[in-house]
Amino acid sequence: MIETIAEAAGAALLEEPAHVPVLCSLENYLAEPDHTMDARIAAARVRLGRQAVILGHHYQRDEVIRFADFTGDSYKLSKIAAETEAKYLIFCGVHFMAESADVLAKPWQQVILPDLNAGCSMADMAEIGQVEDCWDSLQRQGLATSEKGLIPLTYMNSAADIKAFCGERGGLVCTSSNARGAFEWAFARGEKILFLPDQHLGRNTAFAMGIPLHEMVVWDPYQLNGGVSPERLRAARVILWKGHCSVHQRFLPEHVDRIRRDEPGMTVVVHPECRFEVCQKADVLGSTEKIIETIERGGEGSSFAVGTEIHLVNRLAARFAPLGKRVITLDDSGCLCTTMYRISPAHLAWALENLVAGRVVNQIKVSEDTKHWAKVALDRMLEVKR
Ligand code: SF4
């Protein structure tokens, strides 16, 4: 892939004058068709050389991810980026991912999100003021004292201030790969877990550990006392925040039933951000990396119905078709992460050409205090078994 980009860049460089590109407003870039950005992106990429790395999340659209130096999930990308010597880390993902990259980055590295409107509906469902109110309420009820040992855990898909909140209160961050290890870590230190912001990942993880549903409650930040009675809160072992991924929530148990009926023998693989009822019916439950590994391990002639974002599913289908493996989406309408889709070739070209001209646009910068505690929560994750 790099060779292809370099070739495209070489061609573009020959055609272009030696001076840096003329800077235009983002609107001018957005007015041009996507494909006209390819040579510009490639040329800017070559000019920036090792000063920049482009990070492409698995759910990113094809026209953008093909320029990525690294692809993966958000934690893997943030870690890899911090290990490079690149000054500019261009994150083709969503806002919380760029924040995590900034938390882990070296002090002189700068993180850029090509479109500031690329947010995450799940991360936005837990705002710091709401989480602090919840904690205060639990404290007033005697549930968040150190003796009682309420441990706050947050999924990677949360804002930096939520990660910091957990770090400052003895908790940690987890990914969908190590959520079970994080729960075990927390139960070794406390009686209860407050899990943010994805109720589905929390419920699926706790249930797989043998915690019955009646020992879990859902805290709704828009209701008085989270909408949970003090008795139920006291009895609960896991307090789930009422958040979800608007993409994965669209997969329904009926979709699994349809696959079982119409495509017998097909393996159903879903992400643990899917609803409990869907996960219970699936054959395999796992992170994006586990989904990919599952299909890699399948033999020729195997087939998979996958419950995750459509761009990853489509790429897996194209990659494995020549190996005789069939990959389809679990929901045939295709679940798209519309916020990640906001990062277009025009946004990437705009960010890169500004860097070539010496201007950093859309830098994501986490405050030092937040960074410190978020890093504590992320570092604690390293103590967790996968
Ligand atoms: S797929 Fe869901 S959790 Fe992931 S970035 Fe999109 S909205 Fe957020």
CSV table of C-alpha atoms and ligand atoms in Angstrom, one decimal:
chain,number,residue,atom,x,y,z
A,1,MET,CA,0.0,0.0,0.0
A,2,ILE,CA,2.8,2.4,0.9
A,3,GLU,CA,4.4,1.8,-2.5
A,4,THR,CA,1.1,2.7,-4.2
A,5,ILE,CA,0.8,5.9,-2.2
A,6,ALA,CA,4.4,6.8,-2.8
A,7,GLU,CA,4.0,6.2,-6.5
A,8,ALA,CA,0.9,8.4,-6.6
A,9,ALA,CA,2.8,11.0,-4.6
A,10,GLY,CA,5.8,10.9,-6.9
A,11,ALA,CA,3.5,11.6,-9.9
A,12,ALA,CA,1.8,14.4,-8.0
A,13,LEU,CA,5.1,16.0,-7.0
A,14,LEU,CA,6.3,16.0,-10.6
A,15,GLU,CA,3.2,17.9,-11.6
A,16,GLU,CA,3.3,20.3,-8.8
A,17,PRO,CA,5.4,23.4,-8.3
A,18,ALA,CA,8.1,23.1,-5.5
A,19,HIS,CA,6.4,25.5,-3.2
A,20,VAL,CA,4.0,24.4,-0.5
A,21,PRO,CA,0.3,24.2,-1.5
A,22,VAL,CA,-1.7,27.3,-1.4
A,23,LEU,CA,-3.8,27.3,1.7
A,24,CYS,CA,-7.5,27.4,1.3
A,25,SER,CA,-10.4,27.2,3.7
A,26,LEU,CA,-11.7,23.8,4.5
A,27,GLU,CA,-14.9,24.7,2.5
A,28,ASN,CA,-12.9,24.9,-0.7
A,29,TYR,CA,-11.6,21.4,-0.1
A,30,LEU,CA,-15.0,20.1,0.7
A,31,ALA,CA,-16.4,21.5,-2.6
A,32,GLU,CA,-14.0,19.2,-4.6
A,33,PRO,CA,-14.8,15.5,-5.3
A,34,ASP,CA,-13.2,13.0,-3.0
A,35,HIS,CA,-11.0,11.3,-5.7
A,36,THR,CA,-9.3,14.6,-6.5
A,37,MET,CA,-7.8,14.6,-3.0
A,38,ASP,CA,-5.8,11.4,-3.5
A,39,ALA,CA,-2.7,12.7,-5.2
A,40,ARG,CA,-2.7,15.8,-2.8
A,41,ILE,CA,-2.9,13.6,0.2
A,42,ALA,CA,-0.1,11.3,-1.1
A,43,ALA,CA,2.1,14.3,-2.0
A,44,ALA,CA,1.6,16.0,1.3
A,45,ARG,CA,2.3,12.6,3.1
A,46,VAL,CA,5.6,12.3,1.2
A,47,ARG,CA,6.6,15.8,2.0
A,48,LEU,CA,6.0,15.3,5.7
A,49,GLY,CA,7.9,12.1,5.7
A,50,ARG,CA,8.6,10.7,9.2
A,51,GLN,CA,7.4,13.9,10.8
A,52,ALA,CA,3.8,12.5,10.5
A,53,VAL,CA,2.0,9.3,11.0
A,54,ILE,CA,-1.6,8.7,9.8
A,55,LEU,CA,-3.6,6.4,12.1
A,56,GLY,CA,-6.7,4.7,10.7
A,57,HIS,CA,-9.3,3.2,12.9
A,58,HIS,CA,-10.9,-0.1,11.7
A,59,TYR,CA,-14.2,1.6,11.1
A,60,GLN,CA,-12.8,4.4,8.9
A,61,ARG,CA,-14.0,4.6,5.4
A,62,ASP,CA,-11.9,3.1,2.6
A,63,GLU,CA,-11.0,6.3,0.8
A,64,VAL,CA,-9.2,7.5,4.0
A,65,ILE,CA,-7.9,4.3,5.6
A,66,ARG,CA,-5.9,3.4,2.6
A,67,PHE,CA,-3.5,6.3,3.5
A,68,ALA,CA,-3.0,5.1,7.0
A,69,ASP,CA,0.4,4.1,8.2
A,70,PHE,CA,-1.2,2.0,11.0
A,71,THR,CA,-4.6,0.5,11.3
A,72,GLY,CA,-6.3,-0.9,14.4
A,73,ASP,CA,-8.5,-0.1,17.4
A,74,SER,CA,-8.2,3.1,19.3
A,75,TYR,CA,-5.8,1.9,22.1
A,76,LYS,CA,-3.5,0.0,19.8
A,77,LEU,CA,-3.2,3.1,17.5
A,78,SER,CA,-2.6,5.5,20.4
A,79,LYS,CA,0.1,3.2,21.7
A,80,ILE,CA,1.8,2.7,18.4
A,81,ALA,CA,1.7,6.4,17.6
A,82,ALA,CA,3.4,7.3,20.9
A,83,GLU,CA,6.2,4.8,20.2
A,84,THR,CA,7.0,6.5,16.9
A,85,GLU,CA,9.3,9.6,16.6
A,86,ALA,CA,6.6,11.4,14.5
A,87,LYS,CA,5.8,14.9,15.6
A,88,TYR,CA,2.3,14.9,14.1
A,89,LEU,CA,-0.1,12.1,14.8
A,90,ILE,CA,-3.1,12.4,12.5
A,91,PHE,CA,-5.9,10.4,13.9
A,92,CYS,CA,-8.5,9.3,11.4
A,93,GLY,CA,-11.0,8.3,14.0
A,94,VAL,CA,-13.2,10.1,16.5
A,95,HIS,CA,-12.6,12.7,19.2
A,96,PHE,CA,-12.0,10.4,22.3
A,97,MET,CA,-9.4,8.4,20.3
A,98,ALA,CA,-7.5,11.6,19.5
A,99,GLU,CA,-7.6,12.5,23.2
A,100,SER,CA,-6.3,9.1,24.2
A,101,ALA,CA,-3.5,9.5,21.7
A,102,ASP,CA,-2.6,12.9,23.3
A,103,VAL,CA,-2.7,11.4,26.8
A,104,LEU,CA,-0.2,8.7,25.7
A,105,ALA,CA,1.9,10.9,23.4
A,106,LYS,CA,5.3,12.2,24.1
A,107,PRO,CA,5.2,15.9,25.2
A,108,TRP,CA,6.4,17.2,21.8
A,109,GLN,CA,4.0,15.1,19.8
A,110,GLN,CA,0.9,16.8,18.5
A,111,VAL,CA,-2.4,15.0,17.8
A,112,ILE,CA,-4.6,16.2,14.9
A,113,LEU,CA,-8.2,15.1,14.3
A,114,PRO,CA,-9.0,16.1,10.7
A,115,ASP,CA,-12.7,16.9,11.5
A,116,LEU,CA,-13.5,18.2,15.0
A,117,ASN,CA,-17.1,17.1,14.4
A,118,ALA,CA,-16.1,13.5,14.4
A,119,GLY,CA,-17.4,12.6,17.9
A,120,CYS,CA,-18.7,9.4,19.4
A,121,SER,CA,-22.3,9.1,20.4
A,122,MET,CA,-21.4,6.6,23.2
A,123,ALA,CA,-18.6,8.8,24.7
A,124,ASP,CA,-21.0,11.7,24.6
A,125,MET,CA,-23.5,9.8,26.7
A,126,ALA,CA,-21.3,10.2,29.8
A,127,GLU,CA,-20.5,13.9,30.6
A,128,ILE,CA,-18.2,14.6,33.5
A,129,GLY,CA,-20.8,16.7,35.4
A,130,GLN,CA,-23.3,13.8,35.2
A,131,VAL,CA,-20.8,11.3,36.4
A,132,GLU,CA,-19.7,13.5,39.3
A,133,ASP,CA,-23.4,13.9,40.3
A,134,CYS,CA,-23.8,10.1,40.2
A,135,TRP,CA,-20.7,9.6,42.3
A,136,ASP,CA,-21.9,12.2,44.8
A,137,SER,CA,-25.2,10.5,45.0
A,138,LEU,CA,-23.6,7.1,45.6
A,139,GLN,CA,-21.4,8.7,48.3
A,140,ARG,CA,-24.4,10.2,50.1
A,141,GLN,CA,-25.9,6.7,50.1
A,142,GLY,CA,-22.7,5.3,51.6
A,143,LEU,CA,-21.9,3.3,48.5
A,144,ALA,CA,-18.8,5.2,47.2
A,145,THR,CA,-16.7,5.2,50.3
A,146,SER,CA,-13.3,3.5,50.2
A,147,GLU,CA,-14.5,1.0,52.9
A,148,LYS,CA,-17.3,-0.1,50.6
A,149,GLY,CA,-14.9,-0.2,47.7
A,150,LEU,CA,-16.9,1.1,44.7
A,151,ILE,CA,-14.5,1.0,41.8
A,152,PRO,CA,-15.1,3.2,38.7
A,153,LEU,CA,-14.2,1.6,35.4
A,154,THR,CA,-14.5,3.2,32.1
A,155,TYR,CA,-14.4,1.8,28.6
A,156,MET,CA,-11.7,3.2,26.3
A,157,ASN,CA,-14.6,4.9,24.4
A,158,SER,CA,-15.0,7.7,26.8
A,159,ALA,CA,-13.8,11.3,27.1
A,160,ALA,CA,-10.4,12.0,28.7
A,161,ASP,CA,-12.1,13.6,31.7
A,162,ILE,CA,-14.0,10.5,32.4
A,163,LYS,CA,-10.8,8.4,32.2
A,164,ALA,CA,-9.2,10.9,34.6
A,165,PHE,CA,-12.2,10.7,36.9
A,166,CYS,CA,-11.7,6.9,37.2
A,167,GLY,CA,-7.9,7.2,37.6
A,168,GLU,CA,-8.3,9.7,40.4
A,169,ARG,CA,-10.7,7.5,42.3
A,170,GLY,CA,-8.7,4.2,42.2
A,171,GLY,CA,-10.3,2.9,38.9
A,172,LEU,CA,-9.0,2.2,35.5
A,173,VAL,CA,-9.7,2.1,31.7
A,174,CYS,CA,-10.5,-1.1,29.8
A,175,THR,CA,-10.8,-2.1,26.2
A,176,SER,CA,-13.3,-4.6,24.8
A,177,SER,CA,-10.5,-7.2,24.8
A,178,ASN,CA,-9.6,-6.9,28.5
A,179,ALA,CA,-12.9,-5.8,30.1
A,180,ARG,CA,-13.2,-9.2,32.0
A,181,GLY,CA,-9.7,-8.7,33.3
A,182,ALA,CA,-10.6,-5.2,34.4
A,183,PHE,CA,-13.7,-6.5,36.2
A,184,GLU,CA,-11.6,-9.1,38.0
A,185,TRP,CA,-9.0,-6.5,38.9
A,186,ALA,CA,-11.8,-4.3,40.4
A,187,PHE,CA,-13.5,-7.1,42.3
A,188,ALA,CA,-10.2,-7.9,43.9
A,189,ARG,CA,-10.2,-4.4,45.3
A,190,GLY,CA,-13.9,-3.6,45.9
A,191,GLU,CA,-17.4,-4.8,46.3
A,192,LYS,CA,-19.0,-3.0,43.4
A,193,ILE,CA,-18.2,-1.6,40.0
A,194,LEU,CA,-19.5,1.6,38.4
A,195,PHE,CA,-19.0,0.9,34.7
A,196,LEU,CA,-19.0,3.8,32.2
A,197,PRO,CA,-20.3,4.5,29.6
A,198,ASP,CA,-21.4,1.4,27.7
A,199,GLN,CA,-24.1,-0.6,29.5
A,200,HIS,CA,-23.9,-3.4,26.9
A,201,LEU,CA,-20.2,-4.1,27.3
A,202,GLY,CA,-20.5,-3.9,31.1
A,203,ARG,CA,-23.5,-6.3,31.1
A,204,ASN,CA,-22.0,-8.8,28.7
A,205,THR,CA,-18.8,-8.8,30.6
A,206,ALA,CA,-20.3,-9.2,34.1
A,207,PHE,CA,-22.8,-11.9,32.9
A,208,ALA,CA,-19.9,-13.9,31.3
A,209,MET,CA,-18.2,-13.8,34.7
A,210,GLY,CA,-21.3,-15.4,36.3
A,211,ILE,CA,-22.9,-12.3,37.8
A,212,PRO,CA,-26.7,-12.6,37.3
A,213,LEU,CA,-28.6,-9.8,35.7
A,214,HIS,CA,-30.5,-9.1,38.9
A,215,GLU,CA,-27.2,-8.0,40.5
A,216,MET,CA,-26.8,-5.3,37.9
A,217,VAL,CA,-28.6,-2.0,37.7
A,218,VAL,CA,-28.6,0.7,35.1
A,219,TRP,CA,-27.9,4.3,36.2
A,220,ASP,CA,-29.9,6.8,34.1
A,221,PRO,CA,-28.3,10.2,34.4
A,222,TYR,CA,-31.5,11.9,33.4
A,223,GLN,CA,-33.5,10.5,36.3
A,224,LEU,CA,-33.5,11.2,40.0
A,225,ASN,CA,-31.0,9.0,41.8
A,226,GLY,CA,-30.3,7.4,38.4
A,227,GLY,CA,-33.8,5.9,38.4
A,228,VAL,CA,-32.7,3.2,40.8
A,229,SER,CA,-34.1,2.6,44.3
A,230,PRO,CA,-31.5,2.7,47.2
A,231,GLU,CA,-32.3,-0.9,48.0
A,232,ARG,CA,-31.5,-2.1,44.4
A,233,LEU,CA,-28.3,0.0,44.4
A,234,ARG,CA,-27.2,-1.5,47.7
A,235,ALA,CA,-27.9,-5.0,46.4
A,236,ALA,CA,-26.2,-4.5,43.0
A,237,ARG,CA,-22.6,-5.6,42.3
A,238,VAL,CA,-22.4,-3.7,39.0
A,239,ILE,CA,-23.8,-0.3,38.3
A,240,LEU,CA,-24.0,0.2,34.5
A,241,TRP,CA,-24.1,3.7,33.1
A,242,LYS,CA,-27.0,4.2,30.6
A,243,GLY,CA,-24.9,4.6,27.5
A,244,HIS,CA,-24.6,2.6,24.3
A,245,CYS,CA,-23.1,2.6,20.8
A,246,SER,CA,-25.7,3.8,18.3
A,247,VAL,CA,-24.1,1.6,15.7
A,248,HIS,CA,-23.8,-1.7,17.5
A,249,GLN,CA,-27.2,-1.2,19.2
A,250,ARG,CA,-28.8,-1.6,15.8
A,251,PHE,CA,-28.0,-5.3,15.7
A,252,LEU,CA,-31.0,-7.2,16.9
A,253,PRO,CA,-31.7,-10.8,18.0
A,254,GLU,CA,-34.0,-11.2,15.0
A,255,HIS,CA,-30.9,-10.7,12.8
A,256,VAL,CA,-29.2,-13.7,14.4
A,257,ASP,CA,-32.4,-15.7,14.0
A,258,ARG,CA,-32.6,-14.9,10.3
A,259,ILE,CA,-29.0,-16.0,9.8
A,260,ARG,CA,-29.7,-19.3,11.6
A,261,ARG,CA,-32.8,-19.8,9.4
A,262,ASP,CA,-31.4,-18.7,6.0
A,263,GLU,CA,-27.7,-19.5,6.4
A,264,PRO,CA,-27.3,-22.6,8.5
A,265,GLY,CA,-23.7,-23.3,9.4
A,266,MET,CA,-22.7,-19.7,9.3
A,267,THR,CA,-20.7,-18.5,12.4
A,268,VAL,CA,-22.2,-15.4,14.0
A,269,VAL,CA,-19.4,-13.1,15.4
A,270,VAL,CA,-20.4,-9.9,17.2
A,271,HIS,CA,-18.8,-7.1,19.1
A,272,PRO,CA,-19.6,-6.9,22.9
A,273,GLU,CA,-21.0,-3.4,22.4
A,274,CYS,CA,-24.1,-5.2,20.9
A,275,ARG,CA,-27.1,-5.8,23.1
A,276,PHE,CA,-27.1,-8.7,25.6
A,277,GLU,CA,-29.8,-10.6,23.7
A,278,VAL,CA,-27.7,-10.5,20.5
A,279,CYS,CA,-24.5,-11.5,22.3
A,280,GLN,CA,-26.3,-14.4,23.9
A,281,LYS,CA,-27.3,-15.8,20.5
A,282,ALA,CA,-23.9,-15.3,18.9
A,283,ASP,CA,-21.3,-18.0,18.5
A,284,VAL,CA,-18.3,-15.7,19.1
A,285,LEU,CA,-18.1,-12.4,21.0
A,286,GLY,CA,-15.1,-10.2,20.7
A,287,SER,CA,-13.3,-6.9,20.0
A,288,THR,CA,-12.5,-5.9,16.5
A,289,GLU,CA,-9.1,-7.6,16.8
A,290,LYS,CA,-10.8,-10.8,17.9
A,291,ILE,CA,-13.3,-10.6,15.1
A,292,ILE,CA,-10.5,-10.3,12.6
A,293,GLU,CA,-8.5,-13.2,14.2
A,294,THR,CA,-11.6,-15.4,14.3
A,295,ILE,CA,-12.1,-15.0,10.5
A,296,GLU,CA,-8.3,-15.4,9.9
A,297,ARG,CA,-8.4,-18.8,11.7
A,298,GLY,CA,-11.4,-20.0,9.8
A,299,GLY,CA,-10.8,-22.6,7.1
A,300,GLU,CA,-11.5,-22.4,3.4
A,301,GLY,CA,-15.3,-22.6,2.9
A,302,SER,CA,-16.1,-21.1,6.3
A,303,SER,CA,-18.6,-18.3,6.5
A,304,PHE,CA,-19.3,-15.5,9.0
A,305,ALA,CA,-22.1,-13.1,9.8
A,306,VAL,CA,-20.4,-10.2,11.6
A,307,GLY,CA,-22.1,-7.7,14.0
A,308,THR,CA,-19.9,-4.6,13.8
A,309,GLU,CA,-19.4,-1.5,11.7
A,310,ILE,CA,-20.0,-1.9,8.0
A,311,HIS,CA,-16.6,-0.6,6.7
A,312,LEU,CA,-14.7,-3.2,8.6
A,313,VAL,CA,-17.1,-5.9,7.6
A,314,ASN,CA,-16.9,-5.0,3.9
A,315,ARG,CA,-13.0,-4.9,4.0
A,316,LEU,CA,-13.0,-8.3,5.7
A,317,ALA,CA,-15.4,-9.6,3.0
A,318,ALA,CA,-13.1,-8.4,0.2
A,319,ARG,CA,-9.9,-9.6,2.0
A,320,PHE,CA,-11.1,-13.1,2.7
A,321,ALA,CA,-13.2,-13.8,-0.5
A,322,PRO,CA,-10.1,-14.9,-2.5
A,323,LEU,CA,-9.3,-17.4,0.4
A,324,GLY,CA,-12.7,-19.0,0.0
A,325,LYS,CA,-14.2,-17.5,3.1
A,326,ARG,CA,-17.5,-15.6,3.1
A,327,VAL,CA,-18.1,-12.6,5.3
A,328,ILE,CA,-21.4,-10.7,5.5
A,329,THR,CA,-22.9,-8.2,7.8
A,330,LEU,CA,-25.3,-9.5,10.4
A,331,ASP,CA,-27.8,-6.7,9.6
A,332,ASP,CA,-28.1,-6.4,5.8
A,333,SER,CA,-28.9,-2.7,6.0
A,334,GLY,CA,-25.3,-2.2,7.2
A,335,CYS,CA,-24.5,-0.4,10.4
A,336,LEU,CA,-22.4,2.7,9.7
A,337,CYS,CA,-20.6,4.9,12.2
A,338,THR,CA,-21.7,8.2,10.8
A,339,THR,CA,-19.5,10.3,13.0
A,340,MET,CA,-16.3,8.4,12.0
A,341,TYR,CA,-17.5,8.7,8.4
A,342,ARG,CA,-17.2,12.5,8.8
A,343,ILE,CA,-13.4,12.2,8.2
A,344,SER,CA,-13.3,12.5,4.5
A,345,PRO,CA,-10.4,12.7,2.0
A,346,ALA,CA,-10.9,16.5,1.9
A,347,HIS,CA,-10.5,16.8,5.7
A,348,LEU,CA,-7.3,14.7,5.5
A,349,ALA,CA,-5.9,16.6,2.6
A,350,TRP,CA,-6.7,19.9,4.4
A,351,ALA,CA,-5.0,18.8,7.6
A,352,LEU,CA,-1.9,17.5,5.8
A,353,GLU,CA,-1.4,20.4,3.5
A,354,ASN,CA,-1.7,22.8,6.4
A,355,LEU,CA,1.1,20.8,8.1
A,356,VAL,CA,3.2,21.0,5.0
A,357,ALA,CA,2.8,24.8,5.2
A,358,GLY,CA,3.8,24.8,8.9
A,359,ARG,CA,0.3,25.2,10.3
A,360,VAL,CA,-1.2,22.8,12.8
A,361,VAL,CA,-5.0,22.6,12.5
A,362,ASN,CA,-7.5,20.8,14.7
A,363,GLN,CA,-5.0,19.9,17.3
A,364,ILE,CA,-6.5,17.9,20.2
A,365,LYS,CA,-5.0,18.9,23.5
A,366,VAL,CA,-5.9,17.4,26.8
A,367,SER,CA,-5.2,19.6,29.9
A,368,GLU,CA,-2.2,18.5,32.0
A,369,ASP,CA,-4.3,17.6,35.1
A,370,THR,CA,-6.7,15.5,33.1
A,371,LYS,CA,-3.9,14.0,31.2
A,372,HIS,CA,-2.1,13.0,34.4
A,373,TRP,CA,-5.1,11.1,35.9
A,374,ALA,CA,-6.2,9.7,32.6
A,375,LYS,CA,-2.7,8.3,32.2
A,376,VAL,CA,-2.9,6.8,35.7
A,377,ALA,CA,-6.1,5.0,34.6
A,378,LEU,CA,-4.6,3.8,31.4
A,379,ASP,CA,-1.4,2.7,33.1
A,380,ARG,CA,-3.4,0.6,35.6
A,381,MET,CA,-4.9,-1.2,32.7
A,382,LEU,CA,-1.5,-2.7,32.1
A,383,GLU,CA,-1.9,-4.6,35.4
A,384,VAL,CA,-5.0,-6.3,34.0
A,385,LYS,CA,-4.9,-9.7,32.4
A,386,ARG,CA,-6.2,-9.8,28.8
B,1,SF4,S1,-18.8,2.7,16.4
B,1,SF4,FE1,-20.0,3.4,18.2
B,1,SF4,S2,-18.5,3.4,19.9
B,1,SF4,FE2,-17.4,3.3,18.0
B,1,SF4,S3,-16.9,5.5,17.5
B,1,SF4,FE3,-18.8,4.9,16.4
B,1,SF4,S4,-20.5,5.6,17.8
B,1,SF4,FE4,-18.6,5.5,19.0
